[in-house]
Short mmCIF file of C-alpha atoms in Angstrom, two decimals:
data_model
loop_
_atom_site.label_atom_id
_atom_site.label_comp_id
_atom_site.label_asym_id
_atom_site.label_seq_id
_atom_site.Cartn_x
_atom_site.Cartn_y
_atom_site.Cartn_z
CA MET A 10 0.00 0.00 0.00
CA SER A 11 1.28 3.46 -0.87
CA ARG A 12 1.10 6.27 1.71
CA SER A 13 1.99 9.92 1.85
CA THR A 14 3.12 11.93 4.89
CA SER A 15 -0.05 14.02 5.20
CA HIS A 16 -2.69 13.77 7.92
CA ASP A 17 -6.49 13.81 7.69
CA LEU A 18 -9.08 15.03 10.15
CA LEU A 19 -12.12 12.78 9.82
CA TYR A 20 -15.49 13.71 11.27
CA GLY A 21 -19.00 12.34 11.70
CA ARG A 22 -20.05 9.40 13.84
CA ASN A 23 -20.36 6.67 11.22
CA PRO A 24 -17.21 7.69 9.29
CA VAL A 25 -15.17 7.74 12.51
CA LEU A 26 -16.57 4.42 13.71
CA GLU A 27 -15.95 2.65 10.38
CA THR A 28 -12.42 4.04 10.19
CA LEU A 29 -11.68 2.61 13.63
CA ARG A 30 -13.31 -0.71 12.75
CA SER A 31 -11.39 -1.12 9.50
CA ARG A 32 -7.99 -0.63 11.21
CA ARG A 33 -6.41 0.35 7.91
CA ARG A 34 -5.17 3.81 8.85
CA GLU A 35 -2.70 5.04 11.41
CA VAL A 36 -4.81 6.74 14.09
CA HIS A 37 -3.32 9.58 16.13
CA ASN A 38 -6.10 10.74 18.43
CA LEU A 39 -9.84 10.99 18.97
CA VAL A 40 -11.62 14.17 20.08
CA VAL A 41 -15.12 14.02 21.60
CA GLN A 42 -17.40 16.95 22.32
CA GLN A 43 -17.93 17.83 25.98
CA GLY A 44 -21.46 17.17 27.18
CA LEU A 45 -22.32 15.11 24.12
CA ASP A 46 -25.57 13.19 24.51
CA PRO A 47 -24.85 9.46 24.69
CA SER A 48 -25.78 7.35 21.70
CA PRO A 49 -25.07 3.74 20.65
CA THR A 50 -22.71 4.93 17.91
CA VAL A 51 -20.69 7.18 20.22
CA GLU A 52 -20.48 4.38 22.78
CA LYS A 53 -19.12 2.07 20.08
CA ILE A 54 -16.56 4.70 19.06
CA LEU A 55 -15.33 5.08 22.63
CA ALA A 56 -15.21 1.32 23.16
CA GLU A 57 -13.25 0.78 19.93
CA ALA A 58 -10.82 3.57 20.81
CA ASP A 59 -10.30 2.00 24.22
CA ARG A 60 -9.64 -1.44 22.66
CA GLN A 61 -7.05 0.07 20.34
CA GLN A 62 -5.56 2.27 23.10
CA ILE A 63 -6.10 5.43 21.04
CA PRO A 64 -5.55 8.69 22.95
CA PHE A 65 -8.68 10.81 23.20
CA ALA A 66 -9.63 14.16 24.64
CA TRP A 67 -12.81 16.09 25.46
CA ARG A 68 -13.19 19.46 23.72
CA SER A 69 -15.87 22.15 23.60
CA ARG A 70 -18.13 22.36 20.60
CA GLN A 71 -16.60 25.73 19.71
CA GLU A 72 -13.10 24.27 19.67
CA MET A 73 -14.27 21.42 17.44
CA ASP A 74 -16.22 23.75 15.15
CA ASN A 75 -13.03 25.75 14.64
CA ARG A 76 -11.40 22.64 13.17
CA VAL A 77 -14.29 21.36 11.04
CA ARG A 78 -18.08 21.69 11.22
CA ASN A 79 -20.78 19.03 10.92
CA HIS A 80 -18.66 16.74 13.09
CA GLN A 81 -21.57 15.28 15.14
CA GLY A 82 -19.41 15.53 18.24
CA VAL A 83 -16.48 13.35 17.14
CA GLN A 84 -13.28 14.00 15.22
CA LEU A 85 -10.46 11.59 14.42
CA GLN A 86 -6.92 12.58 13.46
CA VAL A 87 -5.52 9.91 11.17
CA GLY A 88 -2.79 9.20 8.66
CA PRO A 89 -3.37 9.37 4.90
CA TYR A 90 -5.71 7.09 3.02
CA PRO A 91 -4.05 3.72 2.23
CA TYR A 92 -4.34 3.43 -1.54
CA VAL A 93 -3.49 -0.04 -2.84
CA GLU A 94 -1.96 -1.53 -5.96
CA LEU A 95 -4.26 -2.95 -8.64
CA THR A 96 -2.82 -6.42 -8.01
CA GLU A 97 -4.21 -6.34 -4.45
CA ILE A 98 -7.71 -5.74 -5.82
CA LEU A 99 -7.47 -8.70 -8.15
CA GLU A 100 -6.06 -10.87 -5.38
CA LEU A 101 -9.06 -10.00 -3.21
CA ALA A 102 -11.45 -11.28 -5.90
CA GLN A 103 -9.41 -14.48 -6.17
CA THR A 104 -9.38 -14.94 -2.40
CA ARG A 105 -13.17 -14.69 -2.36
CA SER A 106 -13.45 -17.06 -5.36
CA GLU A 107 -15.66 -14.50 -7.11
CA PRO A 108 -15.67 -13.05 -10.62
CA ALA A 109 -13.97 -9.67 -10.38
CA LEU A 110 -16.18 -6.63 -9.88
CA LEU A 111 -14.41 -3.29 -10.22
CA LEU A 112 -15.62 0.29 -10.34
CA ILE A 113 -13.61 2.68 -12.53
CA LEU A 114 -14.22 6.42 -12.12
CA ASP A 115 -13.02 8.60 -14.98
CA GLN A 116 -12.16 12.04 -13.58
CA LEU A 117 -15.05 12.32 -11.13
CA GLN A 118 -14.77 15.68 -9.37
CA ASP A 119 -17.57 16.01 -6.82
CA PRO A 120 -16.84 14.60 -3.32
CA GLN A 121 -20.54 13.95 -2.66
CA ASN A 122 -20.95 11.90 -5.86
CA PHE A 123 -17.73 10.06 -5.16
CA GLY A 124 -18.74 9.23 -1.61
CA THR A 125 -22.18 8.04 -2.69
CA LEU A 126 -20.67 5.73 -5.29
CA LEU A 127 -18.22 4.33 -2.74
CA ARG A 128 -21.08 3.59 -0.37
CA SER A 129 -22.96 1.75 -3.14
CA ALA A 130 -19.78 -0.07 -4.19
CA GLU A 131 -19.15 -1.33 -0.67
CA ALA A 132 -22.78 -2.39 -0.31
CA VAL A 133 -22.71 -4.65 -3.39
CA GLY A 134 -19.27 -6.16 -2.72
CA VAL A 135 -17.09 -4.35 -5.26
CA HIS A 136 -13.54 -5.67 -4.97
CA GLY A 137 -11.88 -2.38 -5.79
CA VAL A 138 -12.17 1.12 -7.22
CA LEU A 139 -9.80 2.64 -9.79
CA LEU A 140 -9.14 6.38 -10.07
CA PRO A 141 -6.91 8.27 -12.50
CA VAL A 142 -3.70 9.59 -11.04
CA ARG A 143 -4.61 13.18 -11.95
CA HIS A 144 -7.71 15.34 -12.46
CA SER A 145 -9.90 13.38 -10.08
CA VAL A 146 -11.10 13.78 -6.52
CA GLY A 147 -9.23 11.57 -4.06
CA VAL A 148 -10.30 10.08 -0.74
CA THR A 149 -10.54 13.31 1.25
CA PRO A 150 -12.23 13.70 4.65
CA ALA A 151 -15.30 15.06 2.82
CA VAL A 152 -15.43 11.87 0.73
CA VAL A 153 -15.06 9.68 3.82
CA ASN A 154 -17.94 11.59 5.38
CA SER A 155 -20.23 11.39 2.34
CA SER A 156 -19.50 7.67 1.99
CA SER A 157 -20.49 7.18 5.66
CA GLY A 158 -17.12 5.47 6.15
CA ALA A 159 -17.51 2.97 3.30
CA SER A 160 -14.25 4.26 1.81
CA GLU A 161 -12.37 2.75 4.76
CA HIS A 162 -13.49 -0.78 3.87
CA LEU A 163 -12.72 -0.54 0.14
CA TYR A 164 -9.58 -1.11 -1.88
CA ILE A 165 -8.94 1.99 -3.99
CA SER A 166 -6.08 2.40 -6.47
CA ARG A 167 -4.80 5.38 -8.49
CA VAL A 168 -3.66 4.30 -11.95
CA ASN A 169 -3.28 5.27 -15.59
CA LEU A 170 -6.83 4.32 -16.54
CA ALA A 171 -6.28 3.41 -20.19
CA GLN A 172 -3.27 1.23 -19.39
CA ALA A 173 -5.03 -0.42 -16.45
CA MET A 174 -8.16 -1.08 -18.51
CA ASN A 175 -6.18 -2.71 -21.31
CA GLY A 176 -4.35 -4.85 -18.77
CA LEU A 177 -7.60 -5.95 -17.17
CA LYS A 178 -9.07 -6.84 -20.56
CA LYS A 179 -6.16 -9.24 -21.10
CA GLN A 180 -7.30 -10.97 -17.91
CA ASP A 181 -10.82 -11.45 -19.33
CA ILE A 182 -12.40 -8.65 -17.33
CA TRP A 183 -14.99 -6.84 -19.45
CA MET A 184 -14.96 -3.03 -19.52
CA VAL A 185 -18.54 -1.76 -19.37
CA GLY A 186 -18.92 1.98 -19.92
CA LEU A 187 -21.93 3.79 -18.46
CA GLU A 188 -23.17 6.36 -20.98
CA GLY A 189 -26.41 8.01 -21.99
CA GLY A 190 -25.86 8.37 -25.72
CA GLU A 191 -27.30 6.55 -28.71
CA GLN A 192 -24.34 4.16 -28.87
CA ALA A 193 -25.24 2.73 -25.47
CA ASN A 194 -27.74 -0.12 -25.06
CA PRO A 195 -30.21 -0.40 -22.16
CA ILE A 196 -28.50 -2.05 -19.22
CA ALA A 197 -31.39 -4.51 -18.76
CA GLY A 198 -30.33 -6.39 -21.90
CA ALA A 199 -26.61 -6.63 -21.07
CA ASN A 200 -24.90 -9.75 -19.75
CA LEU A 201 -23.13 -8.54 -16.62
CA SER A 202 -22.69 -11.84 -14.81
CA GLY A 203 -18.98 -12.40 -15.43
CA SER A 204 -15.88 -10.44 -14.45
CA ILE A 205 -16.85 -6.80 -14.92
CA ALA A 206 -15.35 -3.35 -14.53
CA LEU A 207 -18.04 -0.67 -14.57
CA VAL A 208 -16.66 2.59 -15.96
CA VAL A 209 -18.37 5.82 -14.86
CA GLY A 210 -17.48 9.21 -16.33
CA SER A 211 -17.26 12.68 -14.85
CA GLU A 212 -20.30 14.77 -13.95
CA GLY A 213 -20.12 17.14 -16.90
CA GLU A 214 -18.16 15.47 -19.69
CA GLY A 215 -18.90 11.80 -19.16
CA LEU A 216 -16.29 9.34 -20.37
CA ARG A 217 -13.20 10.70 -22.07
CA PRO A 218 -12.80 9.55 -25.71
CA LEU A 219 -9.86 7.22 -25.02
CA VAL A 220 -11.58 5.65 -22.03
CA ARG A 221 -14.81 5.23 -23.98
CA LYS A 222 -12.90 3.62 -26.85
CA THR A 223 -11.26 1.19 -24.47
CA CYS A 224 -14.64 -0.05 -23.17
CA ASP A 225 -15.90 -3.33 -24.61
CA PHE A 226 -19.47 -2.02 -24.74
CA LEU A 227 -21.63 0.82 -23.43
CA VAL A 228 -24.81 0.64 -21.36
CA LYS A 229 -27.31 3.24 -20.23
CA ILE A 230 -30.02 3.58 -17.60
CA PRO A 231 -33.43 3.92 -19.35
CA MET A 232 -35.44 6.99 -18.35
CA ARG A 233 -39.04 8.02 -18.93
CA GLY A 234 -39.07 11.41 -17.22
CA LYS A 235 -38.35 14.85 -18.63
CA LEU A 236 -34.76 15.15 -17.40
CA GLU A 237 -32.07 14.22 -19.91
CA SER A 238 -29.81 12.28 -17.55
CA LEU A 239 -29.11 11.09 -14.01
CA ASN A 240 -26.08 12.30 -12.13
CA ALA A 241 -23.01 10.08 -11.94
CA SER A 242 -23.64 8.74 -8.44
CA VAL A 243 -27.27 7.77 -9.07
CA ALA A 244 -26.60 6.18 -12.47
CA GLY A 245 -23.52 4.37 -11.19
CA SER A 246 -25.33 3.06 -8.13
CA LEU A 247 -28.24 1.75 -10.22
CA ALA A 248 -25.79 0.01 -12.55
CA LEU A 249 -23.91 -1.58 -9.66
CA TYR A 250 -27.12 -3.01 -8.24
CA ARG A 251 -28.06 -4.33 -11.68
CA ILE A 252 -24.74 -6.17 -11.83
CA TRP A 253 -25.26 -7.56 -8.34
CA GLU A 254 -28.77 -8.63 -9.30
CA GLN A 255 -27.40 -10.65 -12.22
CA ARG A 256 -25.04 -12.34 -9.79
CA GLY A 257 -28.06 -13.48 -7.81
CA PHE A 258 -27.62 -11.18 -4.78
CA ASP A 259 -25.65 -14.05 -3.23
CA ARG A 260 -22.10 -12.67 -3.19
#
C-alpha cells in the first residue's frame, strides 16, 4: 500500500466508527465533544478507541467547530488514506473465489458523488475502485464523510486508466462503460454476470474519448421522465445493483 506523509481530520459518527473498525489507517487521536448526549454509535466509538488504546480528549463544541463543522461531536486525526496496488484488488477477488467486480471512475470531481458511489460499491461487494492519477477527486475527509465510512473498507487504487483497462481486458475482465448516448444499449439487456469493470465518467463530460474507446461495450439507464440524464452517483449506483442482481444477490 502506498502512503503519503499528510494527515487527515475525519469527522462524523459513522465515518469515525468505520475508520476505527477497518484498522487500515494510522490513528493519532480521537476528540469528543464535551457534554455530548450518549448514543449507541458514540459508545461504540469510545469502546473501539479503548480497545485500540487510542488517545482521546474532550473538547468544547466551539473548539471542534473551529477545526471542522458538521462533526456530530467526534473527530479523528488519522494518517493518509491507504491506496493499494491494482494487483491487491485482483487478489481480493481471487481470495473470495468471485468473478472480479471493479468500479472505474473517470475524472469524477464532486466529493458527494464520489462518496455516494463508494457507499454503493461497498454495499454490493465491489472488490476495488480505480481512479486516475490526476484530475480526479481523491479520498478526502469530505469523501469519507459522504460515503459514511464505506471508503475505509474498500480497496482503492490510483492508476493510468487506459493502461489499467487494457491490462484488465487481457485478464478477461470486461470493460462496461456507463453512458447516456445513442451508442449505449439499455442495461437490462446486457450480460453482466462475469468479471466486470463498470466505468463511470465525470459529472459534466462523461467518459473521455480514449476511455470510452477502451470499453468493450456501453450501457445506459433507461429513463421516462423529462430530465435528460441522471447524475453520476445515481446512475452508477443503479448500474452496480443491476450487476449484483445478475449475480443473484448471493455474493
